[in-house]
């Protein structure tokens, strides 16, 4: 079983819809959870960062972490064509070397 | 303007040739990382360094080498021993690696084999 599982998609939605992305993981030691957005042929950019369980909201983006289920989610409200990108989940423990475990990425296409 | 720079944007390697990818950061971050990204495979860690003059192998270090002589620089050499080097290479950095700090990425270098 891979450490982090993420459905690669692609996921196509009409403009204005809610995008829902998720990752599952197997390592219960993970404490830090991140979502990165990556446009084609660019480096990933940090979108959301959360510690432990709970919700975090930033504008149209909401990140949720459920450690009991080993499940994290990212929601994008009022999706725009500019949200079309690949979204990567990443997570780490407190092992001292800050190594991140990444999902494979989920490609999202927002259709105008 | 703080950030991470990678050069070149595209790099072509001939058979049996070693090539070096540059990564520089002016964020005063302690830790730096090199990842390889292949289609459908996600990001895989090649090497990482938590402090100057020290570095550790990641999950796919074979055929690669690094150095960390300065805090702001972490070059990656793809040696001739790496038989399948075509990929998108990403450099990242973070502050104190002991505290789960977020990693920030550069724009990447695309390596192609002639």
mmCIF file of C-alpha atoms in Angstrom:
data_model
loop_
_atom_site.group_PDB
_atom_site.id
_atom_site.type_symbol
_atom_site.label_atom_id
_atom_site.label_comp_id
_atom_site.label_asym_id
_atom_site.label_seq_id
_atom_site.Cartn_x
_atom_site.Cartn_y
_atom_site.Cartn_z
ATOM 1 C CA UNK A 1 0.000 0.000 0.000
ATOM 2 C CA UNK A 2 1.368 3.413 -0.973
ATOM 3 C CA UNK A 3 1.855 5.902 1.825
ATOM 4 C CA UNK A 4 -0.396 8.504 0.183
ATOM 5 C CA UNK A 5 -3.168 7.729 -2.275
ATOM 6 C CA UNK A 6 -4.661 10.340 -4.566
ATOM 7 C CA UNK A 7 -6.976 9.778 -7.502
ATOM 8 C CA UNK A 8 -5.160 11.276 -10.536
ATOM 9 C CA UNK A 9 -8.385 12.235 -12.355
ATOM 10 C CA UNK A 10 -8.733 14.175 -14.595
ATOM 11 C CA UNK A 11 -11.683 15.931 -13.023
ATOM 12 C CA UNK A 12 -13.707 18.231 -15.285
ATOM 13 C CA UNK A 13 -16.211 20.677 -13.816
ATOM 14 C CA UNK A 14 -18.182 23.635 -15.193
ATOM 15 C CA UNK A 15 -17.184 27.120 -14.102
ATOM 16 C CA UNK A 16 -18.774 28.055 -10.775
ATOM 17 C CA UNK A 17 -19.027 24.475 -9.507
ATOM 18 C CA UNK A 18 -17.467 23.191 -6.293
ATOM 19 C CA UNK A 19 -14.340 21.105 -6.781
ATOM 20 C CA UNK A 20 -13.740 18.369 -4.224
ATOM 21 C CA UNK A 21 -10.352 16.655 -3.976
ATOM 22 C CA UNK A 22 -9.106 14.156 -1.436
ATOM 23 C CA UNK A 23 -6.187 12.017 -0.349
ATOM 24 C CA UNK A 24 -5.938 9.058 1.972
ATOM 25 C CA UNK A 25 -2.835 8.013 3.840
ATOM 26 C CA UNK A 26 -1.571 5.097 5.878
ATOM 27 C CA UNK A 27 1.028 6.624 8.231
ATOM 28 C CA UNK A 28 -0.679 7.698 11.461
ATOM 29 C CA UNK A 29 2.422 9.750 12.401
ATOM 30 C CA UNK A 30 1.653 12.407 9.789
ATOM 31 C CA UNK A 31 0.916 15.716 11.489
ATOM 32 C CA UNK A 32 1.390 18.359 8.790
ATOM 33 C CA UNK A 33 -0.786 18.448 5.685
ATOM 34 C CA UNK A 34 -0.366 20.563 2.594
ATOM 35 C CA UNK A 35 -2.033 21.158 -0.743
ATOM 36 C CA UNK A 36 0.010 22.423 -3.656
ATOM 37 C CA UNK A 37 -1.251 23.720 -7.000
ATOM 38 C CA UNK A 38 0.871 23.066 -10.066
ATOM 39 C CA UNK A 39 0.243 24.632 -13.440
ATOM 40 C CA UNK A 40 1.555 22.863 -16.505
ATOM 41 C CA UNK A 41 5.364 22.984 -16.746
ATOM 42 C CA UNK A 42 5.673 25.059 -13.569
ATOM 43 C CA UNK A 43 6.814 24.352 -10.036
ATOM 44 C CA UNK A 44 4.207 23.541 -7.358
ATOM 45 C CA UNK A 45 2.984 26.488 -5.289
ATOM 46 C CA UNK A 46 1.708 26.129 -1.745
ATOM 47 C CA UNK A 47 -2.042 26.547 -1.490
ATOM 48 C CA UNK A 48 -2.997 25.389 1.997
ATOM 49 C CA UNK A 49 -1.114 24.229 5.090
ATOM 50 C CA UNK A 50 -2.758 22.657 8.120
ATOM 51 C CA UNK A 51 -1.511 21.063 11.281
ATOM 52 C CA UNK A 52 -3.315 18.055 12.782
ATOM 53 C CA UNK A 53 -7.080 17.664 12.395
ATOM 54 C CA UNK A 54 -9.613 20.347 11.571
ATOM 55 C CA UNK A 55 -10.620 22.803 8.875
ATOM 56 C CA UNK A 56 -8.866 25.786 7.392
ATOM 57 C CA UNK A 57 -10.396 28.312 5.033
ATOM 58 C CA UNK A 58 -8.671 30.799 2.745
ATOM 59 C CA UNK A 59 -10.886 32.640 0.325
ATOM 60 C CA UNK A 60 -12.494 30.120 -2.020
ATOM 61 C CA UNK A 61 -10.341 27.280 -0.667
ATOM 62 C CA UNK A 62 -11.105 25.023 2.313
ATOM 63 C CA UNK A 63 -8.822 22.280 3.575
ATOM 64 C CA UNK A 64 -10.077 19.554 5.891
ATOM 65 C CA UNK A 65 -8.096 16.971 7.824
ATOM 66 C CA UNK A 66 -9.659 13.931 9.492
ATOM 67 C CA UNK A 67 -6.835 12.084 11.224
ATOM 68 C CA UNK A 68 -9.136 9.416 12.631
ATOM 69 C CA UNK A 69 -10.006 8.364 9.082
ATOM 70 C CA UNK A 70 -6.568 9.258 7.642
ATOM 71 C CA UNK A 71 -8.306 11.409 5.042
ATOM 72 C CA UNK A 72 -7.728 14.962 3.859
ATOM 73 C CA UNK A 73 -9.795 17.086 1.478
ATOM 74 C CA UNK A 74 -9.551 20.292 -0.490
ATOM 75 C CA UNK A 75 -12.654 22.158 -1.639
ATOM 76 C CA UNK A 76 -12.647 24.946 -4.207
ATOM 77 C CA UNK A 77 -15.801 27.052 -4.272
ATOM 78 C CA UNK A 78 -16.971 29.061 -7.278
ATOM 79 C CA UNK A 79 -14.337 27.424 -9.464
ATOM 80 C CA UNK A 80 -12.733 29.507 -12.202
ATOM 81 C CA UNK A 81 -10.921 28.510 -15.414
ATOM 82 C CA UNK A 82 -7.736 29.776 -13.736
ATOM 83 C CA UNK A 83 -8.149 26.964 -11.180
ATOM 84 C CA UNK A 84 -7.367 24.457 -13.947
ATOM 85 C CA UNK A 85 -4.189 22.795 -12.700
ATOM 86 C CA UNK A 86 -2.868 19.696 -10.992
ATOM 87 C CA UNK A 87 -3.393 19.607 -7.234
ATOM 88 C CA UNK A 88 -0.903 17.691 -5.101
ATOM 89 C CA UNK A 89 -1.458 16.666 -1.513
ATOM 90 C CA UNK A 90 1.601 16.310 0.729
ATOM 91 C CA UNK A 91 2.164 15.424 4.347
ATOM 92 C CA UNK A 92 4.935 14.941 6.872
ATOM 93 C CA UNK A 93 5.568 13.774 10.413
ATOM 94 C CA UNK A 94 7.794 15.255 13.104
ATOM 95 C CA UNK A 95 10.660 12.941 12.213
ATOM 96 C CA UNK A 96 13.139 15.811 12.155
ATOM 97 C CA UNK A 97 14.051 15.793 8.477
ATOM 98 C CA UNK A 98 10.838 17.293 7.102
ATOM 99 C CA UNK A 99 10.528 14.695 4.364
ATOM 100 C CA UNK A 100 7.243 15.088 2.530
ATOM 101 C CA UNK A 101 5.137 12.229 1.223
ATOM 102 C CA UNK A 102 3.263 13.302 -1.908
ATOM 103 C CA UNK A 103 0.178 12.049 -3.644
ATOM 104 C CA UNK A 104 0.464 11.591 -7.406
ATOM 105 C CA UNK A 105 -1.584 14.705 -8.101
ATOM 106 C CA UNK A 106 -5.134 15.260 -9.339
ATOM 107 C CA UNK A 107 -5.661 17.122 -12.615
ATOM 108 C CA UNK A 108 -8.586 19.549 -12.549
ATOM 109 C CA UNK A 109 -10.128 21.208 -15.602
ATOM 110 C CA UNK A 110 -12.664 24.010 -15.116
ATOM 111 C CA UNK A 111 -14.716 24.491 -18.266
ATOM 112 C CA UNK A 112 -15.895 28.071 -19.002
ATOM 113 C CA UNK B 1 12.464 39.665 -4.412
ATOM 114 C CA UNK B 2 12.878 36.439 -2.454
ATOM 115 C CA UNK B 3 12.507 33.027 -3.963
ATOM 116 C CA UNK B 4 14.054 29.951 -5.472
ATOM 117 C CA UNK B 5 15.651 30.014 -8.891
ATOM 118 C CA UNK B 6 16.534 27.042 -11.046
ATOM 119 C CA UNK B 7 18.574 27.048 -14.210
ATOM 120 C CA UNK B 8 18.502 26.239 -16.980
ATOM 121 C CA UNK B 9 14.803 25.901 -17.769
ATOM 122 C CA UNK B 10 15.569 23.191 -20.344
ATOM 123 C CA UNK B 11 18.659 20.997 -20.476
ATOM 124 C CA UNK B 12 19.718 18.433 -23.042
ATOM 125 C CA UNK B 13 22.014 15.563 -22.177
ATOM 126 C CA UNK B 14 24.012 13.429 -24.557
ATOM 127 C CA UNK B 15 24.793 9.778 -23.955
ATOM 128 C CA UNK B 16 27.487 9.341 -21.288
ATOM 129 C CA UNK B 17 27.455 12.984 -20.278
ATOM 130 C CA UNK B 18 27.192 14.421 -16.772
ATOM 131 C CA UNK B 19 25.025 17.519 -16.435
ATOM 132 C CA UNK B 20 24.519 19.878 -13.493
ATOM 133 C CA UNK B 21 21.261 21.586 -12.553
ATOM 134 C CA UNK B 22 21.481 24.778 -10.559
ATOM 135 C CA UNK B 23 19.300 25.706 -7.572
ATOM 136 C CA UNK B 24 19.681 28.953 -5.628
ATOM 137 C CA UNK B 25 17.511 30.402 -2.863
ATOM 138 C CA UNK B 26 17.616 33.775 -1.116
ATOM 139 C CA UNK B 27 15.036 32.903 1.532
ATOM 140 C CA UNK B 28 17.679 32.127 4.157
ATOM 141 C CA UNK B 29 16.219 28.626 4.432
ATOM 142 C CA UNK B 30 18.245 25.940 6.165
ATOM 143 C CA UNK B 31 17.017 22.918 4.242
ATOM 144 C CA UNK B 32 17.003 22.226 0.516
ATOM 145 C CA UNK B 33 15.612 19.337 -1.507
ATOM 146 C CA UNK B 34 15.724 17.855 -4.990
ATOM 147 C CA UNK B 35 12.750 16.013 -6.481
ATOM 148 C CA UNK B 36 12.130 14.278 -9.743
ATOM 149 C CA UNK B 37 8.667 14.387 -11.323
ATOM 150 C CA UNK B 38 7.573 11.910 -13.981
ATOM 151 C CA UNK B 39 4.100 11.764 -15.546
ATOM 152 C CA UNK B 40 1.728 9.774 -13.347
ATOM 153 C CA UNK B 41 4.393 9.215 -10.675
ATOM 154 C CA UNK B 42 4.170 12.256 -8.458
ATOM 155 C CA UNK B 43 7.260 13.752 -6.827
ATOM 156 C CA UNK B 44 10.098 11.509 -5.722
ATOM 157 C CA UNK B 45 12.866 12.693 -3.419
ATOM 158 C CA UNK B 46 16.410 12.434 -4.800
ATOM 159 C CA UNK B 47 18.561 14.165 -2.148
ATOM 160 C CA UNK B 48 18.063 16.597 0.686
ATOM 161 C CA UNK B 49 20.258 18.754 2.863
ATOM 162 C CA UNK B 50 19.397 20.169 6.259
ATOM 163 C CA UNK B 51 22.566 22.206 6.782
ATOM 164 C CA UNK B 52 25.630 23.307 4.855
ATOM 165 C CA UNK B 53 28.175 20.589 4.075
ATOM 166 C CA UNK B 54 25.698 17.833 4.901
ATOM 167 C CA UNK B 55 23.207 15.950 2.747
ATOM 168 C CA UNK B 56 21.298 12.661 2.720
ATOM 169 C CA UNK B 57 20.036 10.329 0.038
ATOM 170 C CA UNK B 58 16.363 10.286 -0.713
ATOM 171 C CA UNK B 59 14.372 7.485 -2.287
ATOM 172 C CA UNK B 60 15.967 7.531 -5.756
ATOM 173 C CA UNK B 61 19.551 8.793 -5.284
ATOM 174 C CA UNK B 62 21.283 6.328 -7.614
ATOM 175 C CA UNK B 63 22.858 8.089 -10.588
ATOM 176 C CA UNK B 64 22.735 11.525 -8.939
ATOM 177 C CA UNK B 65 25.118 13.563 -6.790
ATOM 178 C CA UNK B 66 24.820 16.848 -4.898
ATOM 179 C CA UNK B 67 26.888 19.323 -2.907
ATOM 180 C CA UNK B 68 25.975 21.941 -0.323
ATOM 181 C CA UNK B 69 28.951 24.261 0.063
ATOM 182 C CA UNK B 70 26.837 27.358 0.608
ATOM 183 C CA UNK B 71 23.522 27.801 2.404
ATOM 184 C CA UNK B 72 21.855 29.330 -0.639
ATOM 185 C CA UNK B 73 23.014 26.816 -3.250
ATOM 186 C CA UNK B 74 22.283 23.116 -3.797
ATOM 187 C CA UNK B 75 23.357 21.935 -7.282
ATOM 188 C CA UNK B 76 22.340 18.518 -8.591
ATOM 189 C CA UNK B 77 24.516 16.525 -10.982
ATOM 190 C CA UNK B 78 22.862 13.899 -13.136
ATOM 191 C CA UNK B 79 25.616 11.424 -13.913
ATOM 192 C CA UNK B 80 25.992 9.012 -16.813
ATOM 193 C CA UNK B 81 25.022 6.246 -14.384
ATOM 194 C CA UNK B 82 21.435 7.535 -14.412
ATOM 195 C CA UNK B 83 20.009 5.544 -17.323
ATOM 196 C CA UNK B 84 16.623 7.216 -17.524
ATOM 197 C CA UNK B 85 17.207 10.888 -16.713
ATOM 198 C CA UNK B 86 14.398 12.419 -18.786
ATOM 199 C CA UNK B 87 12.132 14.117 -16.230
ATOM 200 C CA UNK B 88 11.106 17.414 -14.652
ATOM 201 C CA UNK B 89 13.467 18.283 -11.773
ATOM 202 C CA UNK B 90 12.251 20.427 -8.906
ATOM 203 C CA UNK B 91 14.266 22.063 -6.172
ATOM 204 C CA UNK B 92 12.641 23.085 -2.896
ATOM 205 C CA UNK B 93 13.657 24.708 0.365
ATOM 206 C CA UNK B 94 12.266 25.087 3.857
ATOM 207 C CA UNK B 95 13.131 26.751 7.136
ATOM 208 C CA UNK B 96 13.906 24.638 10.181
ATOM 209 C CA UNK B 97 13.421 21.050 8.938
ATOM 210 C CA UNK B 98 12.845 19.815 12.485
ATOM 211 C CA UNK B 99 9.544 21.656 12.786
ATOM 212 C CA UNK B 100 7.538 20.398 9.823
ATOM 213 C CA UNK B 101 8.040 23.633 7.928
ATOM 214 C CA UNK B 102 6.486 24.022 4.517
ATOM 215 C CA UNK B 103 8.598 23.408 1.453
ATOM 216 C CA UNK B 104 8.651 26.034 -1.282
ATOM 217 C CA UNK B 105 9.461 25.049 -4.837
ATOM 218 C CA UNK B 106 11.429 26.542 -7.688
ATOM 219 C CA UNK B 107 10.163 26.704 -11.294
ATOM 220 C CA UNK B 108 11.854 23.456 -12.332
ATOM 221 C CA UNK B 109 14.293 22.243 -14.972
ATOM 222 C CA UNK B 110 13.194 19.908 -17.731
ATOM 223 C CA UNK B 111 15.949 17.470 -18.686
ATOM 224 C CA UNK B 112 15.803 15.740 -22.046
ATOM 225 C CA UNK B 113 18.125 13.116 -23.501
ATOM 226 C CA UNK B 114 19.394 13.544 -27.068
#
